[in-house]
């Protein structure tokens, strides 16, 4: 007879970066934004009428979808919102990859993709990286597949793939869904949103967590053809009719209203990214060319795990993925100038000692 354990699912979950909490810590391990969200977000929170908490929220989060649609100049029917882009991507895996043919994504990318594929029983093939961690578009052209997922800029490599290459991939796979996860595109590179009008198989996924400083509110979205979005809505309605809470619906849109604040913070992060990159290179690190709000760096003489634990002793947190081919690298979020100065000073001590 089957035991209780036999009835329970055995699965390896995604492992998120830790959320330590020390007053003096420098937290550069989960690509959070070091700056607060737009002032209008705070105003919207203060104006929020808690009386509505008694009621279920809108099933389709229409107010938030309208705001996002307006921001990008698309129809509300082309926008799907979820509880962070993780929720949106999980929906896409269920909604869009149903052929039984393996889907494709790069060997080095957001590790959640294989977790969802395993969870939902979707077969997949990993495409190899080039030596320099770039993605070869040829792996996605004329290679039979049930769908494609590419993070652009990619994580954790920080490298951006040119929009022409993305377009070639989307065109070569016109009969299946191509997902471009643009969690970091506000920090560099070009968005595939420009291809949407002409490519009904394209899904662009975005998040409020990084560039809009709202990781805690949990808002992500997809922009795609009405056909794909309608399918995603149906799948959502098979799982949870009200995934978006009323605070997120009311407050999220306010972060889209202040373009000047948004651009200003991005500019600051891009500037600090250059300081961090130069500082790391001076200490002997190899640094990938970043289009994101983090850098991917390795030191030829010192093991990445050693650097990680030495930094952690100083309450400085960065991320290390202890597997090939990236185990020599650290992923470091771009913080404020002051945080980056303190990180570089700590790294100087560590590299001097070893
Ligand atoms: C951070 C991240 C996400 C998920 O972000 P949410 O907070 O769930 O919106 C998705 N994809 C990539 C590549 C990311 O780095």
mmCIF file of C-alpha atoms and ligand atoms in Angstrom:
data_model
loop_
_atom_site.group_PDB
_atom_site.id
_atom_site.type_symbol
_atom_site.label_atom_id
_atom_site.label_comp_id
_atom_site.label_asym_id
_atom_site.label_seq_id
_atom_site.Cartn_x
_atom_site.Cartn_y
_atom_site.Cartn_z
ATOM 1 C CA UNK A 1 0.000 0.000 0.000
ATOM 2 C CA UNK A 2 1.188 3.524 -0.746
ATOM 3 C CA UNK A 3 2.527 5.370 2.298
ATOM 4 C CA UNK A 4 1.710 8.957 3.124
ATOM 5 C CA UNK A 5 5.115 9.944 1.705
ATOM 6 C CA UNK A 6 4.280 8.184 -1.586
ATOM 7 C CA UNK A 7 1.324 10.516 -1.954
ATOM 8 C CA UNK A 8 3.401 13.649 -1.553
ATOM 9 C CA UNK A 9 5.162 15.420 -4.391
ATOM 10 C CA UNK A 10 8.955 15.262 -4.431
ATOM 11 C CA UNK A 11 10.364 18.278 -6.183
ATOM 12 C CA UNK A 12 13.440 20.531 -6.054
ATOM 13 C CA UNK A 13 12.237 24.111 -5.592
ATOM 14 C CA UNK A 14 13.782 27.363 -6.754
ATOM 15 C CA UNK A 15 16.046 28.748 -4.043
ATOM 16 C CA UNK A 16 15.632 32.503 -3.614
ATOM 17 C CA UNK A 17 18.438 34.705 -2.320
ATOM 18 C CA UNK A 18 18.392 35.037 1.449
ATOM 19 C CA UNK A 19 16.716 38.008 3.157
ATOM 20 C CA UNK A 20 18.984 38.711 6.141
ATOM 21 C CA UNK A 21 18.122 41.677 8.342
ATOM 22 C CA UNK A 22 20.966 43.502 10.084
ATOM 23 C CA UNK A 23 20.856 47.266 10.553
ATOM 24 C CA UNK A 24 24.407 47.659 9.212
ATOM 25 C CA UNK A 25 24.136 45.196 6.311
ATOM 26 C CA UNK A 26 24.834 45.927 2.664
ATOM 27 C CA UNK A 27 22.382 43.766 0.765
ATOM 28 C CA UNK A 28 23.436 43.235 -2.841
ATOM 29 C CA UNK A 29 22.233 39.657 -3.303
ATOM 30 C CA UNK A 30 18.714 39.824 -4.801
ATOM 31 C CA UNK A 31 18.849 42.693 -7.328
ATOM 32 C CA UNK A 32 16.536 44.902 -5.313
ATOM 33 C CA UNK A 33 16.591 48.618 -6.103
ATOM 34 C CA UNK A 34 18.531 50.650 -3.494
ATOM 35 C CA UNK A 35 16.225 53.653 -3.941
ATOM 36 C CA UNK A 36 12.654 54.070 -2.656
ATOM 37 C CA UNK A 37 9.711 53.818 -5.076
ATOM 38 C CA UNK A 38 8.357 56.999 -6.695
ATOM 39 C CA UNK A 39 6.924 59.498 -4.163
ATOM 40 C CA UNK A 40 3.490 59.023 -5.746
ATOM 41 C CA UNK A 41 3.499 55.405 -4.519
ATOM 42 C CA UNK A 42 3.740 56.560 -0.912
ATOM 43 C CA UNK A 43 0.982 59.119 -1.508
ATOM 44 C CA UNK A 44 -1.249 56.412 -3.015
ATOM 45 C CA UNK A 45 -0.568 54.153 -0.003
ATOM 46 C CA UNK A 46 -1.493 56.942 2.399
ATOM 47 C CA UNK A 47 -4.681 57.664 0.442
ATOM 48 C CA UNK A 48 -5.588 53.955 0.291
ATOM 49 C CA UNK A 49 -9.077 53.329 1.701
ATOM 50 C CA UNK A 50 -8.756 50.304 3.984
ATOM 51 C CA UNK A 51 -12.547 49.904 3.814
ATOM 52 C CA UNK A 52 -12.120 48.059 0.503
ATOM 53 C CA UNK A 53 -10.144 45.285 2.248
ATOM 54 C CA UNK A 54 -13.511 43.781 3.264
ATOM 55 C CA UNK A 55 -14.314 43.081 -0.390
ATOM 56 C CA UNK A 56 -12.749 40.732 -2.911
ATOM 57 C CA UNK A 57 -10.575 42.667 -5.382
ATOM 58 C CA UNK A 58 -11.385 42.991 -9.086
ATOM 59 C CA UNK A 59 -10.907 39.601 -10.795
ATOM 60 C CA UNK A 60 -8.996 41.051 -13.728
ATOM 61 C CA UNK A 61 -7.152 43.891 -11.932
ATOM 62 C CA UNK A 62 -8.535 46.124 -14.637
ATOM 63 C CA UNK A 63 -7.309 49.413 -13.144
ATOM 64 C CA UNK A 64 -3.695 48.231 -13.029
ATOM 65 C CA UNK A 65 -3.891 46.592 -16.467
ATOM 66 C CA UNK A 66 -5.298 49.815 -17.950
ATOM 67 C CA UNK A 67 -2.446 51.829 -16.448
ATOM 68 C CA UNK A 68 0.174 49.413 -17.848
ATOM 69 C CA UNK A 69 -1.557 49.314 -21.243
ATOM 70 C CA UNK A 70 -1.603 53.123 -21.334
ATOM 71 C CA UNK A 71 2.073 53.287 -20.400
ATOM 72 C CA UNK A 72 3.065 51.022 -23.293
ATOM 73 C CA UNK A 73 0.434 52.206 -25.766
ATOM 74 C CA UNK A 74 -1.236 48.789 -26.153
ATOM 75 C CA UNK A 75 -4.769 47.524 -25.538
ATOM 76 C CA UNK A 76 -5.797 46.423 -22.036
ATOM 77 C CA UNK A 77 -6.600 43.040 -23.626
ATOM 78 C CA UNK A 78 -2.895 42.653 -24.395
ATOM 79 C CA UNK A 79 -1.849 42.918 -20.742
ATOM 80 C CA UNK A 80 -1.832 40.191 -18.083
ATOM 81 C CA UNK A 81 -0.814 41.038 -14.505
ATOM 82 C CA UNK A 82 0.423 38.680 -11.816
ATOM 83 C CA UNK A 83 1.883 38.476 -8.313
ATOM 84 C CA UNK A 84 5.387 39.365 -9.471
ATOM 85 C CA UNK A 85 6.659 38.234 -12.846
ATOM 86 C CA UNK A 86 7.356 34.836 -11.267
ATOM 87 C CA UNK A 87 3.586 34.322 -11.083
ATOM 88 C CA UNK A 88 3.222 35.564 -14.681
ATOM 89 C CA UNK A 89 5.967 33.222 -15.929
ATOM 90 C CA UNK A 90 4.483 30.248 -14.059
ATOM 91 C CA UNK A 91 1.190 30.973 -15.837
ATOM 92 C CA UNK A 92 2.956 31.197 -19.210
ATOM 93 C CA UNK A 93 4.571 27.781 -18.691
ATOM 94 C CA UNK A 94 1.103 26.316 -18.133
ATOM 95 C CA UNK A 95 -0.678 28.333 -20.819
ATOM 96 C CA UNK A 96 1.782 28.252 -23.687
ATOM 97 C CA UNK A 97 3.912 25.091 -23.669
ATOM 98 C CA UNK A 98 1.463 22.287 -24.444
ATOM 99 C CA UNK A 99 2.836 20.571 -27.555
ATOM 100 C CA UNK A 100 4.770 17.820 -25.788
ATOM 101 C CA UNK A 101 7.855 18.914 -27.754
ATOM 102 C CA UNK A 102 10.731 20.149 -25.538
ATOM 103 C CA UNK A 103 10.966 23.889 -24.999
ATOM 104 C CA UNK A 104 14.345 25.634 -25.264
ATOM 105 C CA UNK A 105 16.179 27.984 -22.933
ATOM 106 C CA UNK A 106 19.862 28.738 -22.280
ATOM 107 C CA UNK A 107 22.033 26.566 -20.046
ATOM 108 C CA UNK A 108 22.855 29.659 -17.972
ATOM 109 C CA UNK A 109 19.728 31.664 -17.196
ATOM 110 C CA UNK A 110 17.113 32.331 -14.516
ATOM 111 C CA UNK A 111 17.038 29.010 -12.668
ATOM 112 C CA UNK A 112 13.293 29.245 -12.063
ATOM 113 C CA UNK A 113 12.613 28.209 -15.700
ATOM 114 C CA UNK A 114 13.636 24.610 -15.118
ATOM 115 C CA UNK A 115 11.757 24.519 -11.820
ATOM 116 C CA UNK A 116 8.480 25.421 -13.571
ATOM 117 C CA UNK A 117 9.188 23.003 -16.418
ATOM 118 C CA UNK A 118 9.697 20.223 -13.873
ATOM 119 C CA UNK A 119 6.690 21.241 -11.778
ATOM 120 C CA UNK A 120 4.331 21.240 -14.775
ATOM 121 C CA UNK A 121 5.861 18.226 -16.541
ATOM 122 C CA UNK A 122 7.114 20.223 -19.539
ATOM 123 C CA UNK A 123 10.136 18.714 -21.241
ATOM 124 C CA UNK A 124 12.996 21.069 -22.061
ATOM 125 C CA UNK A 125 16.426 21.265 -23.679
ATOM 126 C CA UNK A 126 19.185 23.611 -22.571
ATOM 127 C CA UNK A 127 21.141 25.433 -25.272
ATOM 128 C CA UNK A 128 24.885 25.869 -24.625
ATOM 129 C CA UNK A 129 26.435 29.279 -23.916
ATOM 130 C CA UNK A 130 29.319 30.600 -25.959
ATOM 131 C CA UNK A 131 32.653 30.868 -24.100
ATOM 132 C CA UNK A 132 31.903 34.531 -23.304
ATOM 133 C CA UNK A 133 28.435 33.654 -21.869
ATOM 134 C CA UNK A 134 26.557 35.122 -24.833
ATOM 135 C CA UNK A 135 23.622 33.240 -26.389
ATOM 136 C CA UNK A 136 23.961 31.960 -29.980
ATOM 137 C CA UNK A 137 20.729 32.721 -31.843
ATOM 138 C CA UNK A 138 21.449 29.772 -34.180
ATOM 139 C CA UNK A 139 20.496 27.389 -31.368
ATOM 140 C CA UNK A 140 16.937 28.734 -31.651
ATOM 141 C CA UNK A 141 16.605 28.763 -35.417
ATOM 142 C CA UNK A 142 15.661 25.600 -37.328
ATOM 143 C CA UNK A 143 15.832 23.626 -34.078
ATOM 144 C CA UNK A 144 12.511 21.875 -33.429
ATOM 145 C CA UNK A 145 10.969 23.023 -30.156
ATOM 146 C CA UNK A 146 7.724 23.567 -28.276
ATOM 147 C CA UNK A 147 8.536 27.138 -27.269
ATOM 148 C CA UNK A 148 11.430 29.392 -26.267
ATOM 149 C CA UNK A 149 12.254 31.348 -23.107
ATOM 150 C CA UNK A 150 15.030 33.943 -23.081
ATOM 151 C CA UNK A 151 15.802 36.475 -20.363
ATOM 152 C CA UNK A 152 17.106 39.637 -22.006
ATOM 153 C CA UNK A 153 19.293 41.058 -20.490
ATOM 154 C CA UNK A 154 20.096 37.535 -19.284
ATOM 155 C CA UNK A 155 20.461 36.603 -15.628
ATOM 156 C CA UNK A 156 22.847 36.057 -13.958
ATOM 157 C CA UNK A 157 25.221 36.965 -16.812
ATOM 158 C CA UNK A 158 23.874 40.570 -17.177
ATOM 159 C CA UNK A 159 24.505 40.363 -20.938
ATOM 160 C CA UNK A 160 22.064 41.808 -23.477
ATOM 161 C CA UNK A 161 21.271 40.081 -26.773
ATOM 162 C CA UNK A 162 20.715 42.523 -29.681
ATOM 163 C CA UNK A 163 17.104 43.083 -30.691
ATOM 164 C CA UNK A 164 17.819 41.905 -34.283
ATOM 165 C CA UNK A 165 18.801 38.485 -32.892
ATOM 166 C CA UNK A 166 15.635 38.360 -30.796
ATOM 167 C CA UNK A 167 13.590 39.272 -33.864
ATOM 168 C CA UNK A 168 15.201 36.471 -35.883
ATOM 169 C CA UNK A 169 14.386 33.987 -33.112
ATOM 170 C CA UNK A 170 10.770 35.184 -32.832
ATOM 171 C CA UNK A 171 10.363 34.954 -36.614
ATOM 172 C CA UNK A 172 11.936 31.501 -36.884
ATOM 173 C CA UNK A 173 9.436 30.173 -34.306
ATOM 174 C CA UNK A 174 6.237 31.790 -35.520
ATOM 175 C CA UNK A 175 4.094 28.705 -34.724
ATOM 176 C CA UNK A 176 5.074 28.536 -31.039
ATOM 177 C CA UNK A 177 5.398 30.975 -28.187
ATOM 178 C CA UNK A 178 8.640 32.889 -27.645
ATOM 179 C CA UNK A 179 8.895 34.471 -24.194
ATOM 180 C CA UNK A 180 11.302 37.345 -23.599
ATOM 181 C CA UNK A 181 11.752 37.978 -19.861
ATOM 182 C CA UNK A 182 12.697 41.648 -19.608
ATOM 183 C CA UNK A 183 13.086 41.911 -15.825
ATOM 184 C CA UNK A 184 16.188 44.099 -16.351
ATOM 185 C CA UNK A 185 15.589 45.840 -19.682
ATOM 186 C CA UNK A 186 15.002 49.257 -18.092
ATOM 187 C CA UNK A 187 18.698 49.265 -17.118
ATOM 188 C CA UNK A 188 19.999 48.667 -20.643
ATOM 189 C CA UNK A 189 19.362 47.100 -24.009
ATOM 190 C CA UNK A 190 16.288 47.374 -26.199
ATOM 191 C CA UNK A 191 12.824 46.011 -25.527
ATOM 192 C CA UNK A 192 11.143 43.414 -27.726
ATOM 193 C CA UNK A 193 7.848 45.298 -27.179
ATOM 194 C CA UNK A 194 8.582 46.967 -30.547
ATOM 195 C CA UNK A 195 8.033 43.550 -32.234
ATOM 196 C CA UNK A 196 4.610 42.870 -30.700
ATOM 197 C CA UNK A 197 2.474 44.385 -33.470
ATOM 198 C CA UNK A 198 3.946 42.113 -36.108
ATOM 199 C CA UNK A 199 4.581 38.947 -34.039
ATOM 200 C CA UNK A 200 1.531 37.327 -32.372
ATOM 201 C CA UNK A 201 3.718 34.515 -30.946
ATOM 202 C CA UNK A 202 5.779 36.894 -28.774
ATOM 203 C CA UNK A 203 5.259 37.376 -25.025
ATOM 204 C CA UNK A 204 7.211 40.118 -23.239
ATOM 205 C CA UNK A 205 7.399 39.796 -19.446
ATOM 206 C CA UNK A 206 8.200 42.718 -17.150
ATOM 207 C CA UNK A 207 8.310 43.370 -13.425
ATOM 208 C CA UNK A 208 7.847 46.273 -11.012
ATOM 209 C CA UNK A 209 10.321 44.618 -8.614
ATOM 210 C CA UNK A 210 13.625 45.910 -9.917
ATOM 211 C CA UNK A 211 13.450 49.144 -11.900
ATOM 212 C CA UNK A 212 10.358 50.407 -10.016
ATOM 213 C CA UNK A 213 11.629 49.553 -6.506
ATOM 214 C CA UNK A 214 8.500 47.539 -5.671
ATOM 215 C CA UNK A 215 9.751 43.989 -5.010
ATOM 216 C CA UNK A 216 7.655 43.880 -1.849
ATOM 217 C CA UNK A 217 4.379 44.756 -3.544
ATOM 218 C CA UNK A 218 4.661 41.830 -6.018
ATOM 219 C CA UNK A 219 3.598 43.068 -9.451
ATOM 220 C CA UNK A 220 4.684 41.609 -12.770
ATOM 221 C CA UNK A 221 3.030 41.588 -16.167
ATOM 222 C CA UNK A 222 3.058 40.150 -19.651
ATOM 223 C CA UNK A 223 2.311 41.994 -22.879
ATOM 224 C CA UNK A 224 1.313 39.834 -25.860
ATOM 225 C CA UNK A 225 -1.359 39.249 -28.496
ATOM 226 C CA UNK A 226 -4.985 39.199 -27.282
ATOM 227 C CA UNK A 227 -5.137 35.469 -28.100
ATOM 228 C CA UNK A 228 -2.268 34.596 -25.761
ATOM 229 C CA UNK A 229 -3.465 36.941 -22.987
ATOM 230 C CA UNK A 230 -6.998 35.465 -23.153
ATOM 231 C CA UNK A 231 -5.493 31.981 -22.726
ATOM 232 C CA UNK A 232 -3.463 33.156 -19.742
ATOM 233 C CA UNK A 233 -6.590 34.684 -18.177
ATOM 234 C CA UNK A 234 -8.402 31.346 -18.547
ATOM 235 C CA UNK A 235 -5.564 29.453 -16.877
ATOM 236 C CA UNK A 236 -5.433 32.043 -14.087
ATOM 237 C CA UNK A 237 -9.173 31.502 -13.547
ATOM 238 C CA UNK A 238 -8.496 27.776 -13.093
ATOM 239 C CA UNK A 239 -6.163 28.518 -10.182
ATOM 240 C CA UNK A 240 -7.108 31.735 -8.390
ATOM 241 C CA UNK A 241 -9.744 34.266 -9.409
ATOM 242 C CA UNK A 242 -8.177 37.064 -7.345
ATOM 243 C CA UNK A 243 -4.391 36.811 -7.413
ATOM 244 C CA UNK A 244 -3.828 40.591 -7.326
ATOM 245 C CA UNK A 245 -4.657 42.123 -3.960
ATOM 246 C CA UNK A 246 -6.446 45.458 -3.818
ATOM 247 C CA UNK A 247 -3.441 47.349 -2.445
ATOM 248 C CA UNK A 248 -1.286 46.279 -5.392
ATOM 249 C CA UNK A 249 -4.052 47.216 -7.846
ATOM 250 C CA UNK A 250 -4.560 50.657 -6.280
ATOM 251 C CA UNK A 251 -0.965 51.565 -5.526
ATOM 252 C CA UNK A 252 1.002 49.889 -8.335
ATOM 253 C CA UNK A 253 -0.237 52.205 -11.053
ATOM 254 C CA UNK A 254 1.124 55.237 -9.177
ATOM 255 C CA UNK A 255 4.694 54.126 -9.956
ATOM 256 C CA UNK A 256 3.966 54.528 -13.676
ATOM 257 C CA UNK A 257 2.964 58.175 -13.294
ATOM 258 C CA UNK A 258 6.350 59.664 -12.473
ATOM 259 C CA UNK A 259 8.563 59.092 -15.501
ATOM 260 C CA UNK A 260 11.088 61.763 -14.434
ATOM 261 C CA UNK A 261 11.699 60.084 -11.058
ATOM 262 C CA UNK A 262 11.929 56.677 -12.745
ATOM 263 C CA UNK A 263 14.476 57.836 -15.356
ATOM 264 C CA UNK A 264 16.496 59.674 -12.694
ATOM 265 C CA UNK A 265 16.909 56.580 -10.491
ATOM 266 C CA UNK A 266 17.814 54.393 -13.474
ATOM 267 C CA UNK A 267 20.440 56.909 -14.537
ATOM 268 C CA UNK A 268 21.913 56.861 -11.017
ATOM 269 C CA UNK A 269 22.095 53.061 -11.020
ATOM 270 C CA UNK A 270 23.706 52.963 -14.469
ATOM 271 C CA UNK A 271 26.329 55.489 -13.278
ATOM 272 C CA UNK A 272 27.068 53.498 -10.122
ATOM 273 C CA UNK A 273 27.276 50.332 -12.235
ATOM 274 C CA UNK A 274 30.175 51.912 -14.146
ATOM 275 C CA UNK A 275 31.930 52.821 -10.861
ATOM 276 C CA UNK A 276 31.435 49.278 -9.543
ATOM 277 C CA UNK A 277 32.684 47.723 -12.791
ATOM 278 C CA UNK A 278 35.827 49.894 -12.867
ATOM 279 C CA UNK A 279 36.501 49.304 -9.166
ATOM 280 C CA UNK A 280 36.222 45.533 -9.584
ATOM 281 C CA UNK A 281 38.511 45.548 -12.622
ATOM 282 C CA UNK A 282 41.131 47.508 -10.652
ATOM 283 C CA UNK A 283 41.052 44.736 -8.037
ATOM 284 C CA UNK A 284 41.756 42.173 -10.757
ATOM 285 C CA UNK A 285 38.210 40.927 -11.377
ATOM 286 C CA UNK A 286 36.873 39.982 -14.794
ATOM 287 C CA UNK A 287 33.486 41.676 -15.210
ATOM 288 C CA UNK A 288 30.886 40.814 -17.854
ATOM 289 C CA UNK A 289 29.518 43.784 -19.821
ATOM 290 C CA UNK A 290 26.315 44.562 -17.893
ATOM 291 C CA UNK A 291 23.004 45.906 -19.192
ATOM 292 C CA UNK A 292 21.292 45.131 -15.869
ATOM 293 C CA UNK A 293 21.228 46.433 -12.266
ATOM 294 C CA UNK A 294 23.866 43.884 -11.269
ATOM 295 C CA UNK A 295 27.285 42.791 -12.445
ATOM 296 C CA UNK A 296 28.682 39.289 -12.913
ATOM 297 C CA UNK A 297 32.331 39.096 -11.903
ATOM 298 C CA UNK A 298 35.056 36.570 -11.143
ATOM 299 C CA UNK A 299 38.520 36.831 -9.627
ATOM 300 C CA UNK A 300 41.253 34.727 -11.268
ATOM 301 C CA UNK A 301 43.105 34.135 -7.978
ATOM 302 C CA UNK A 302 40.396 33.749 -5.348
ATOM 303 C CA UNK A 303 37.569 31.263 -5.160
ATOM 304 C CA UNK A 304 34.134 32.928 -5.413
ATOM 305 C CA UNK A 305 32.796 30.956 -2.440
ATOM 306 C CA UNK A 306 35.671 32.267 -0.295
ATOM 307 C CA UNK A 307 34.935 35.865 -1.276
ATOM 308 C CA UNK A 308 31.231 35.280 -0.584
ATOM 309 C CA UNK A 309 31.855 34.051 2.958
ATOM 310 C CA UNK A 310 34.452 36.753 3.757
ATOM 311 C CA UNK A 311 31.966 39.414 2.639
ATOM 312 C CA UNK A 312 29.198 37.795 4.618
ATOM 313 C CA UNK A 313 31.322 38.063 7.802
ATOM 314 C CA UNK A 314 31.232 41.817 7.169
ATOM 315 C CA UNK A 315 27.437 41.674 6.637
ATOM 316 C CA UNK A 316 27.847 42.332 2.928
ATOM 317 C CA UNK A 317 25.643 39.996 0.893
ATOM 318 C CA UNK A 318 26.169 39.039 -2.763
ATOM 319 C CA UNK A 319 24.978 35.972 -4.702
ATOM 320 C CA UNK A 320 26.955 32.897 -5.743
ATOM 321 C CA UNK A 321 25.604 30.022 -7.861
ATOM 322 C CA UNK A 322 27.780 27.064 -6.996
ATOM 323 C CA UNK A 323 27.465 25.122 -10.242
ATOM 324 C CA UNK A 324 29.212 24.908 -13.616
ATOM 325 C CA UNK A 325 29.870 26.920 -15.683
ATOM 326 C CA UNK A 326 29.339 29.936 -13.382
ATOM 327 C CA UNK A 327 30.783 28.756 -10.076
ATOM 328 C CA UNK A 328 33.758 31.153 -10.342
ATOM 329 C CA UNK A 329 31.434 34.153 -10.559
ATOM 330 C CA UNK A 330 29.649 36.389 -8.099
ATOM 331 C CA UNK A 331 26.481 38.266 -8.956
ATOM 332 C CA UNK A 332 26.584 41.680 -7.316
ATOM 333 C CA UNK A 333 23.600 44.046 -7.292
ATOM 334 C CA UNK A 334 24.326 47.697 -7.993
ATOM 335 C CA UNK A 335 23.561 49.557 -4.764
ATOM 336 C CA UNK A 336 23.988 53.222 -3.868
ATOM 337 C CA UNK A 337 27.385 54.892 -4.397
ATOM 338 C CA UNK A 338 28.058 54.588 -0.682
ATOM 339 C CA UNK A 339 27.250 50.867 -0.601
ATOM 340 C CA UNK A 340 29.442 50.238 -3.623
ATOM 341 C CA UNK A 341 32.339 52.189 -2.026
ATOM 342 C CA UNK A 342 32.067 50.051 1.103
ATOM 343 C CA UNK A 343 31.862 46.850 -0.951
ATOM 344 C CA UNK A 344 34.962 47.788 -2.953
ATOM 345 C CA UNK A 345 36.853 48.675 0.253
ATOM 346 C CA UNK A 346 35.933 45.279 1.723
ATOM 347 C CA UNK A 347 36.991 43.495 -1.459
ATOM 348 C CA UNK A 348 40.302 45.341 -1.400
ATOM 349 C CA UNK A 349 40.940 44.057 2.125
ATOM 350 C CA UNK A 350 40.030 40.517 1.088
ATOM 351 C CA UNK A 351 42.164 40.516 -2.071
ATOM 352 C CA UNK A 352 45.113 42.066 -0.169
ATOM 353 C CA UNK A 353 44.918 39.365 2.526
ATOM 354 C CA UNK A 354 44.743 36.354 0.232
HETATM 355 C C1 LIG B 1 13.820 38.995 -10.525
HETATM 356 C C2 LIG B 1 13.471 38.218 -11.758
HETATM 357 C C3 LIG B 1 12.167 37.788 -12.007
HETATM 358 C C4 LIG B 1 11.063 37.828 -11.004
HETATM 359 O O1 LIG B 1 10.781 38.973 -10.425
HETATM 360 P P1 LIG B 1 9.411 39.209 -9.636
HETATM 361 O O2 LIG B 1 9.848 39.874 -8.395
HETATM 362 O O3 LIG B 1 8.718 37.903 -9.403
HETATM 363 O O4 LIG B 1 8.651 40.090 -10.552
HETATM 364 C C5 LIG B 1 11.897 37.172 -13.215
HETATM 365 N N1 LIG B 1 12.856 36.963 -14.111
HETATM 366 C C6 LIG B 1 14.120 37.327 -13.895
HETATM 367 C C7 LIG B 1 15.145 37.051 -14.937
HETATM 368 C C8 LIG B 1 14.461 37.954 -12.712
HETATM 369 O O5 LIG B 1 15.734 38.269 -12.463
#
